Backbone as a ProteinNet text record, in pm:
[ID]
protein_1_A
[PRIMARY]
MSPTVEEYLEQIYRLEKERGIARTKHIAEMVGVSLGTVTNTIDALEQQNLVTHEPYKGVKLTEDGLRIAIDVIRRHRLAERLLTDFLKLDWSRVHEHACKLEHAIVDALTNPLEKALGHPTSCPHGNPIPKACGGILEEASQPLIGLPEGEKGVVAKIVKENQEVLEYLLTINLVPGTPIEVVEKAPLDGPITLLINGRRRPISRKLASIVWVKKED
[TERTIARY]
75.2	-3.6	117	56	149.6	83.3	174.1	142.3	-14.4	-29.5	-130.7	-248.9	-272.4	-355.5	-438.9	-301.1	-299.6	-334.4	-269.5	-325.5	-552.6	-565.2	-657.1	-784.3	-739.2	-801.5	-775.9	-692.6	-698.6	-782	-771.6	-886.6	-1027.3	-1037.2	-1181.2	-1204.7	-1129.1	-1200.4	-1181.4	-1120.3	-1143.1	-1275.1	-1256.8	-1417.6	-1553.5	-1529.5	-1643.3	-1651.2	-1543	-1572.8	-1618.4	-1593.7	-1655.4	-1799.3	-1792.6	-1959.2	-2036.6	-1970.5	-2057.9	-2031.3	-2021.6	-1977.9	-1887.7	-1784.4	-1702.5	-1716.7	-1750.5	-1796.2	-1698.6	-1694.6	-1537	-1510.7	-1611.8	-1525.8	-1448.3	-1526.8	-1428.2	-1342.3	-1286.6	-1209.2	-1075.9	-1121.6	-1043.4	-995.8	-1063.1	-970.7	-904.9	-943.7	-853.2	-703.1	-740.5	-581	-529.6	-585.7	-508	-502.4	-583.1	-614.1	-763.4	-737.2	-876.1	-991.5	-1092.2	-1230.1	-1226.6	-1170.2	-1128.4	-1046.7	-929.5	-857.6	-891.3	-995.9	-1043.8	-1150.3	-1216.4	-1340.2	-1254.5	-1119.1	-1051.4	-996.7	-951.6	-885.4	-985.5	-1087.4	-1206.6	-1270.6	-1254.6	-1290.8	-1189.5	-1080.9	-998.6	-958.2	-967.1	-1006.9	-1130.2	-1236	-1327.2	-1301.5	-1251.7	-1190.4	-1122.8	-1081.2	-944	-1037	-1180.6	-1284.9	-1222.4	-1159.1	-1130.9	-1223.9	-1314.6	-1416	-1556	-1655.2	-1779.2	-1818	-1853.4	-1917.5	-2036.7	-2103.4	-2224.2	-2278.4	-2278	-2305	-2439	-2357.4	-2429.6	-2469.9	-2420.4	-2407.8	-2239.5	-2171.2	-2089.3	-1980.1	-1855.2	-1770.8	-1732.7	-1737.5	-1783.7	-1616.5	-1562.9	-1466.7	-1509.7	-1451.4	-1469.5	-1383.5	-1434.3	-1342.7	-1192.3	-1144.1	-1001.9	-936.5	-1036.2	-1001.4	-971.5	-1113.7	-1089.8	-983.8	-945.9	-858.1	-660.6	-667.9	-541	-551.8	-683.8	-700.5	-632.4	-712.2	-689.4	-527	-474.6	-316.8	-225.3	-274.6	-179.1	-232.3	-350.3	-399	-318.7	-258.4	-190.7	-39.2	-16.3	199.6	166.7	55.5	53.5	120.9	-8	11.2	118	209.6	312.5	447.1	407.2	549.2	532.5	379.6	349.9	426.4	421.5	461.1	594.7	672.1	786	875.8	822.6	853.9	873	725.6	721.7	808.5	802.7	858.4	983	1059.3	1162.6	1295.9	1251.2	1303.5	1233.7	1103.7	1104.4	1058.2	984.8	918.3	815.3	801.5	660.2	540.7	495	327	231.6	239.4	142.3	227.7	322.1	393.8	375.2	391.4	385.2	319.5	157.2	83.3	122.5	202	251.5	389.1	488.1	554	509.7	408	370.9	302.5	252.4	166.8	303.4	429.1	508	589.9	594.5	652	572.3	440.1	344.9	347.5	416.2	404.1	568.3	633.4	755	800.5	699.7	736.6	673.5	701	677.1	683.2	609.8	513.8	600.8	768.8	828.4	860.5	869.2	901.1	789.7	671.8	558.5	549.4	547.1	528.2	688.5	813.4	922.5	898	863.8	848.9	751.5	623.3	546.8	621.6	663.1	742.3	866	906.7	1035.8	930.2	866.9	755.9	697.3	703.1	630	500.8	462.5	295	200.6	222.1	139.8	19.8	-102.9	-274	-284	-248.7	-311.2	-180	-246.9	-100.2	-104.4	-32.1	-9.3	-121.5	-226.5	-334	-421	-393.1	-511.7	-569.6	-576	-658.6	-610.4	-675	-615.5	-535.9	-431.4	-371.7	-415.7	-487.3	-531.7	-412.3	-456.2	-337.8	-312.5	-223.9	-175.8	-290.7	-398	-503.4	-598.8	-598.5	-715.1	-786.3	-787.1	-875.1	-866.5	-979.1	-905.3	-995	-946.2	-1014.7	-1025	-1158.9	-1190.3	-1246.1	-1203.8	-1248.2	-1353.7	-1451.2	-1570	-1546.2	-1613.9	-1588.4	-1671.3	-1737.1	-1798	-1767.1	-1799.2	-1769.2	-1770.7	-1695.6	-1686.1	-1822.4	-1869.5	-1979.4	-2103.1	-2083.2	-2199.1	-2215.3	-2160.4	-2166.1	-2224.2	-2343.8	-2392.1	-2336.9	-2396.5	-2284.7	-2276	-2190.6	-2202.8	-2110.9	-2137.7	-2047.5	-1916.7	-1852.2	-1657.1	-1668.5	-1470.4	-1448.9	-1328.4	-1211.7	-1129.9	-1117.8	-1014.6	-970.9	-893	-997.7	-941.4	-879.9	-902.6	-861.5	-875.4	-804.1	-817.1	-840.3	-966.3	-990.2	-977	-924.7	-855.9	-718.2	-619.2	-527.9	-427.4	-487.4	-486.3	-374.4	-220.5	-94.7	-155.2	-213.1	-268.7	-350.3	-454.5	-555.2	-476.7	-362	-319.3	-246.3	-127.3	-59.3	-156.1	-277.5	-346.9	-390.8	-465	-492.4	-377.7	-254.8	-150.4	-144.7	-179.3	-122.3	-210.5	-339.4	-464.3	-452.3	-386.8	-350.3	-497.2	-544.8	-632.2	-636.4	-558	-499.1	-540.5	-511.5	-535	-507.6	-576	-561.7	-577.4	-632.4	-642	-774.5	-876.2	-976.7	-993	-1113.3	-1215.3	-1323.4	-1427.2	-1544.3	-1623.1	-1716.6	-1809.5	-1873.7	-1828.8	-1868.6	-2015	-2007.9	-2110.9	-2112	-2226.9	-2248.7	-2346.8	-2269.2	-2368.5	-2455.7	-2570.6	-2682	-2652.8	-2719.6	-2713.7	-2566.8	-2532.4	-2386.5	-2265.7	-2244.7	-2177.9	-2079.7	-1989.6	-1903.4	-1921	-1823.1	-1814.7	-1706	-1765.8	-1635.4	-1593.3	-1486.8	-1397.4	-1345.8	-1318.6	-1255	-1162.7	-1028.1	-886.4	-813.2	-733.6	-645	-666.3	-807.9	-855.4	-886.2	-828.4	-842.7	-1009.5	-1087.6	-1163.5	-1137.7	-1147.2	-1122.2	-1197.5	-1251	-1369.7	-1306.9	-1407.4	-1327.3	-1481.7	-1445.2	-1555.4	-1612.6	-1747.6	-1798.6	-1763	-1740.3	-1660.8	-1465.9	-1428.8	-1335.4	-1376.1	-1458.5	-1552.5	-1579.9	-1616.8	-1680.9	-1572	-1432.3	-1320.8	-1231.8	-1258.4	-1226.1	-1323.2	-1254.7	-1344.8	-1356	-1417.3	-1360	-1452.1	-1404.2	-1458.9	-1543.3	-1646.7	-1707.9	-1665.6	-1660.3	-1625.9	-1784.4	-1695.5	-1830.2	-1857.9
-129.3	-30.5	146.3	234.6	355.2	443.4	522.6	596.7	685.5	735.1	862.3	751.8	578.9	509.4	528.1	438.3	421.1	554.1	729	820.7	815.4	795.4	814.7	682	610.9	499.7	543.8	565.6	593	722.9	801.2	907.9	886	803.2	760.7	694.8	628.5	514.1	603.8	737.3	848.8	895.7	936.3	1001.5	917.3	794	676.3	687	658.9	640.5	778	908.5	1022.5	1047.3	1046.5	1082.5	977.2	866.5	722.9	726.7	795.1	787.2	914.5	913.9	966.9	1085.1	1169.9	1283.4	1290.3	1341.6	1332.5	1499.3	1597.7	1727.6	1692.5	1621.4	1648.5	1546	1427.3	1406.1	1482.7	1580.8	1682.1	1748.1	1786.1	1861.9	1818.2	1670.9	1621.3	1563.8	1533.9	1521.2	1619.5	1724.8	1884.2	1874.8	1817.5	1810.2	1889.2	1909.7	1976.5	1878.7	1895.8	1771.4	1744.8	1767.9	1720.4	1555.9	1626.6	1530.7	1413.5	1423.7	1286.5	1253.7	1299.1	1261.2	1113.1	1163.6	1099.7	959.1	1003.7	909	801.5	837	751.9	661.6	731.3	630.5	504	503.5	417.7	305.4	388.3	282.4	188.5	260.4	190.2	50.8	78.8	-2.4	-104.1	-90.6	-184.5	-241.5	-257.5	-247.3	-232.2	-119.1	-93.6	16.7	55.2	135	158.1	185.9	205.7	328.4	429.2	592.6	579.2	617.6	610.7	809.2	847.8	995.2	1065.9	1173.6	1272	1206.9	1072.7	1023.3	980.1	933.2	938.6	823.4	745	685.8	593.2	452	346.7	251.7	238.7	111.7	-9.2	-138	-219.3	-305.5	-462.3	-549.5	-539.8	-511.9	-525.5	-361.6	-251.9	-148.6	-120.5	-147.8	-165.8	-253	-333.8	-421.4	-368.2	-251.6	-147.2	-26.7	44.5	155.1	97.3	-4.1	-70.6	-70.8	-124.6	-152	-23.5	54.9	184.9	253.3	231.8	321.3	216.1	160.2	78.2	92.2	120.6	153.6	354.8	397.2	487.4	518.1	451.6	483.1	428.6	333.4	263.6	370.3	465.6	560.5	666.9	662.7	781.6	754.4	639.2	581.4	556.5	539.3	558.6	689.5	779.1	909.2	944.4	922.5	981.8	903.1	785.1	666.6	668.5	684.7	682.9	784.3	858.1	950.4	1135.9	1086.7	1189	1306.8	1304.7	1431.8	1483.2	1608.1	1606.3	1597.3	1558.2	1494.2	1536.7	1644.3	1742.9	1729.2	1688.7	1729.1	1559	1498.9	1354.4	1310.7	1347.5	1316.6	1343.8	1448.5	1474.7	1408	1379.9	1290.5	1172.3	1094	997.7	948.4	1082.5	1043.6	988	1092.3	1028	873.9	886.7	746.9	621.7	602.8	521	478	499.6	437	402.8	458.4	377.3	234.5	248.9	131.1	-18.9	-73.7	-200.3	-322.2	-429.9	-500.7	-574.1	-625.5	-673.6	-598.7	-504.6	-434.4	-356.5	-448.8	-378.9	-461.6	-602.5	-671.5	-670.4	-643.4	-640.7	-485.7	-362.9	-220.6	-267.4	-316.6	-318.8	-372	-494.6	-575.5	-487.2	-401.9	-319.4	-236.9	-169.3	-72.3	-105.3	-217.3	-336.3	-343.8	-355.7	-424.5	-293.6	-163	-26.9	-104.3	-73.9	-46.6	32.9	175.9	298.6	386.3	498.5	566.9	689.5	759	865.9	986.4	955	1010.1	958.1	860.1	766.6	666.3	682.2	559.9	444.4	368	222.7	191.6	112.8	53.2	-79.5	-88.1	-221.4	-335.3	-427.9	-554.4	-611.4	-738	-747.1	-820.6	-879.7	-948.7	-833.9	-754.4	-633.4	-600.5	-650.4	-596.3	-538.7	-438.3	-296.9	-322.2	-283.6	-298.3	-174.7	-133.6	-7.8	-7.9	110.6	123.6	176.6	116	194.7	372.5	476.5	615.4	682.1	776.4	942.9	1057.1	1082.7	1257.5	1322.3	1418.3	1482.5	1570.8	1621.9	1725.9	1655.4	1515.5	1471.9	1441.1	1478.4	1459.8	1553	1530.8	1647	1690.6	1837	1854.9	1789.4	1792	1723	1539.5	1561.9	1396	1399.5	1339.6	1298.5	1187.5	1199.1	1108.4	1102.9	1020.9	1034.1	1065.8	1151.2	1167.3	1023.5	957.8	865	866.9	968.7	1003.8	1103.9	1139.4	1308.4	1233.1	1267.7	1172	1219.3	1380.4	1457.2	1467.4	1491.2	1501.7	1616	1769.5	1910	1935.1	1951.9	2027	2129.3	2234.4	2357.5	2308.1	2192.3	2161.9	2127.2	2061.5	1908.9	2015.5	2101.2	2202.6	2258	2337.5	2398.2	2223.3	2191.8	2076.3	2038.1	2047	1996.3	2107.3	2236.8	2335.9	2353.7	2274.6	2295.2	2125.8	2072.6	1901.5	1841.1	1855.8	1787.6	1661.1	1575.6	1465.1	1341.2	1211.6	1094.1	1074.2	991.9	953.4	1096.3	1212.6	1308	1315.5	1317	1286.8	1461	1424.5	1586.2	1550.9	1671.4	1650.5	1814.8	1816.1	1900.1	1985.1	2092.5	2182.7	2230.8	2334.2	2385	2367.6	2380.5	2387.8	2531	2623.3	2767.9	2713.5	2770.4	2756.5	2846.7	2791	2877.3	2859.6	2675.3	2666.3	2730.9	2768.2	2833.5	2734.9	2781.8	2693.9	2629.7	2514.9	2403.3	2449.6	2436.3	2433	2295	2301.9	2191.2	2207.5	2107.6	2088.8	2044	2072.6	2007.4	2018.9	1900.2	1934.4	2060.3	2058.7	2141.2	2326.7	2306.6	2447	2443.5	2520.5	2562.3	2587.7	2533.8	2578.6	2561.7	2663.3	2659.6	2639.1	2543.5	2503.2	2502.7	2502	2523	2353.5	2402.8	2271.6	2202.1	2268.6	2192.8	2096	2200.8	2104.7	1992.1	2007.1	1907.6	1794.4	1780	1696.6	1581.3	1615.3	1554.5	1492.4	1553.3	1474	1355.8	1249.1	1111.6	1099.6	1094.1	1005.2	891.1	851.2	694.8	775.8	756.6	796.2	728.7	769.2	728.8	680.6	566.4	502.5	523.7
6.9	-17.6	-39.8	-107.6	-67	30.7	102.7	192	156.9	32.4	24.5	18.7	18.2	11.1	158.7	274.8	349.1	435.5	423.1	446.4	444.2	352.1	300.1	419.1	409.8	487.2	641.7	682.4	808.8	857.3	801.6	782.9	795.9	678.1	640.8	794.9	852.6	952.1	1061.4	1070.3	1188.6	1186.2	1055.8	1019.8	1062.5	1055.3	1043.3	1227.1	1295.1	1433.5	1506.9	1398	1479.8	1454.2	1300	1266.7	1194.2	1153.6	1162.5	999	909.9	792.4	774.7	666.8	584.5	467.9	482.6	355	280.6	156.4	85.6	126.2	173	212.9	335.5	410	559.3	526.8	431.2	415.1	295.2	221.7	200	259.5	399.9	506.4	567.1	581	733.9	611.3	497.9	437.4	388	363.5	308.7	139.5	61.8	-66.4	-133.6	-270.6	-308.1	-282.6	-352.2	-362.3	-446	-570.6	-728.2	-681.2	-623.8	-597.8	-514	-399.8	-284.9	-415.8	-458.9	-553.7	-661.1	-670.3	-814.9	-712	-550.3	-521.5	-479.8	-406.2	-381.1	-453.7	-634.9	-723	-762.9	-710.7	-722.8	-608.1	-473.6	-372.2	-395.3	-431.5	-493.9	-568.9	-657.6	-784	-759.9	-593.4	-516.4	-430.5	-358.5	-302.4	-162.3	-142.8	-81.4	65.6	-17.1	23.5	-94.8	7.8	-128.2	-111.9	-181.6	-217	-240.9	-174.8	-249.7	-244.2	-333.4	-373.9	-310	-237.8	-171.8	39.4	51.3	148.7	215.7	132.1	182.2	150.2	228.2	186.8	350.5	300.2	389.1	353.2	451.1	441.6	443	332.4	287.5	420.6	430.9	534.6	518.1	364.3	289.2	388.8	355.6	345.4	543.1	619.3	768.6	820.1	739.6	780.1	789.7	667.4	653.8	688.3	752.8	818.1	973.2	1051.6	1185.9	1178.1	1072.5	1106.8	1067.8	998	1005.1	1135.5	1187.5	1336.3	1421.3	1455.2	1514.4	1506.4	1364.4	1358.6	1433	1399.6	1418.4	1601	1660.5	1813.6	1870.4	1810	1868.6	1852.3	1741.1	1657.2	1766.6	1846.9	1925.3	2058.4	2088.7	2180.4	2224.5	2106.7	2058.8	2085.4	2016.9	2035.8	2184.5	2222.4	2406.4	2487.8	2478.9	2552.8	2555.6	2449.9	2428.6	2384.1	2315.6	2288.7	2349.1	2443.5	2526.9	2465.3	2337.7	2286.2	2356.2	2311.5	2391.5	2353.4	2448.1	2424.1	2307.8	2326.1	2213	2098.9	2030.9	1905.9	1840.5	1923.8	1857.2	1752.4	1771.3	1649.4	1527.7	1505.6	1408.3	1289.3	1412	1379.1	1345.5	1434	1392.7	1262.2	1206.7	1063.7	967.8	969.6	884	905	1037.2	1077.6	1016.6	1060.3	1037.4	915	814	655.3	644.6	741.3	740.1	829.7	933	980.5	943.8	846.1	777.5	863.3	796.6	905.2	983.3	957.1	1010.4	1140.4	1167.8	1243	1407.2	1329.1	1418.6	1546.5	1530.8	1641.8	1701.6	1677.1	1786.6	1858.8	1781.4	1855.9	1923.6	1915.7	2049.5	2178.5	2104.9	2236.7	2318.5	2252.9	2285.7	2406.4	2328.1	2437.4	2525.5	2577.7	2663	2685.5	2510.2	2498.8	2584.6	2513.8	2559.4	2492.7	2607.6	2559.2	2542.4	2522.4	2432.7	2384.1	2327.4	2264.2	2388.4	2388.5	2506.3	2518.2	2418.4	2404.4	2504.8	2502.8	2589.8	2454.8	2368.9	2237	2243.9	2217.9	2212.8	2116.5	2146.9	2008.7	1998.6	1864.8	1841	1815	1871.4	1863.4	1730.2	1706.2	1590.9	1505.2	1615.9	1482.4	1464.3	1495.1	1448.8	1569.5	1681.1	1796.6	1870.2	1872.9	2008.1	2102.8	2209.2	2350.3	2376.5	2363	2415.3	2544.5	2645.8	2747.3	2765.4	2860.7	2888.7	2949.4	2862.4	2851.5	2793.9	2846.5	2746.8	2701.2	2608.4	2632.7	2769.4	2780.2	2924	2886	2772.2	2784.9	2836.3	2833.7	2844.7	3005.4	3091	3229	3296.5	3397.9	3454.1	3527.1	3636.3	3723.3	3833.8	3881.7	4067.8	3985.4	3844.4	3836.8	3825.7	3846.6	3884.8	3784.2	3726.2	3663.8	3673.3	3565.2	3515.7	3376.6	3350.7	3185.6	3147.8	3024.5	2981.6	2832.9	2763.6	2603.6	2553	2499.5	2361.8	2236.5	2177.3	2046.6	1923.9	1952	1860.2	1888.2	1854.4	1844.6	1776.5	1815	1754.8	1854.5	1800.6	1880.3	1969.2	1887.3	1961.8	2095.9	2087.2	2154.5	2268.5	2226.5	2358.9	2425	2333	2483.7	2540.6	2511.1	2638.1	2744	2668.2	2769.6	2850.8	2852.1	2914.6	3035.4	2994.6	3072.9	3164.6	3167.1	3264.7	3337.7	3317.5	3304.7	3293.4	3201	3144.6	3029.4	3119.8	3021.5	3094.4	3055	3068.6	3235.4	3286.7	3434.2	3519.4	3493.4	3570.7	3642.1	3758	3811.8	3805.1	3725.7	3754.6	3772.7	3821.7	3891	3774.4	3774	3636.2	3783.8	3789.2	3893.9	3841.9	3737.1	3653.3	3523.4	3463.2	3299.8	3272.5	3196.9	3176	3103.5	3077.7	2997.2	2894.9	2755.8	2624.9	2582.3	2595.5	2526.7	2609.1	2705.7	2792.1	2832.4	2876.8	2914.7	3059	3029.4	3108.9	3248.7	3390.9	3490.5	3553.1	3516.5	3574.7	3725	3814.8	3920.5	3892.6	3873.3	3830.9	3950.1	4013.4	4126.8	4223.3	4209.9	4363.9	4259.6	4162.6	4069	3966.7	3990.4	3875	3766.4	3677	3533.3	3412	3346.8	3269.3	3121.9	3027.9	2898.1	2832.8	2692.5	2611	2572.2	2536.9	2483.7	2388.2	2290.9	2194.5	2246.5	2319.7	2415	2480.2	2534.2	2647	2564.9	2399.6	2320.9	2268.6	2315.5	2246	2355.7	2472.7	2668.4	2617.6	2668.9	2722.3	2879.8	2896.1	3074.7	3078.8	3212.4	3265.6	3403.7	3436.4	3508.1	3639.2	3758.1	3900.1	3990.4	4006.3	4036.2	4183.9
[MASK]
+++++++++++++++++++++++++++++++++++++++++++++++++++++++++++++++++++++++++++++++++++++++++++++++++++++++++++++++++++++++++++++++++++++++++++++++++++++++++++++++++++++++++++++++++++++++++++++++++++++++++++++++++++++++++

């Protein structure tokens, strides 16, 4: 598989997880190309039986496309672990580097890399690392935005790994493993105030939608 094909399948997978289906305009935004280029590439992927495309509805992965996409995600998240655990790169910056490394890690290196890393179960941002067989063990969690006032939880994962967002989350310590409490949810789509390490921190609802938490028993 070429890096271009892998990148398309990976982004379609991410969009399907987030939205249920991948629309061509969203694929174009994530890959960073024109809509016309996406349309041509999707046609080629459909001919290879990697995706199905229904006009005005969107794109979905076939079984073959899903298998490849999950393998790319596996390499990507292992690369993130390599960059943070061994090379000690900043937590907020490894996603972009891993986007390049994922295409360079060949199959013969993936399992030895996983072993050298100590068989991690998640990337530095809390997202699960697929197993060699393709299975993904998802920890029960939910978007922070869904927690009512007074509820407590622990940050499980950050589902969008944008560098600017991650840098900000790090400054307020809203990272995987951190206990939080929803203190107040302002009306009319106002901010959500959290208690983090004894400090009140207001965050936007958009930000609260990409931070997933495990509810405290």
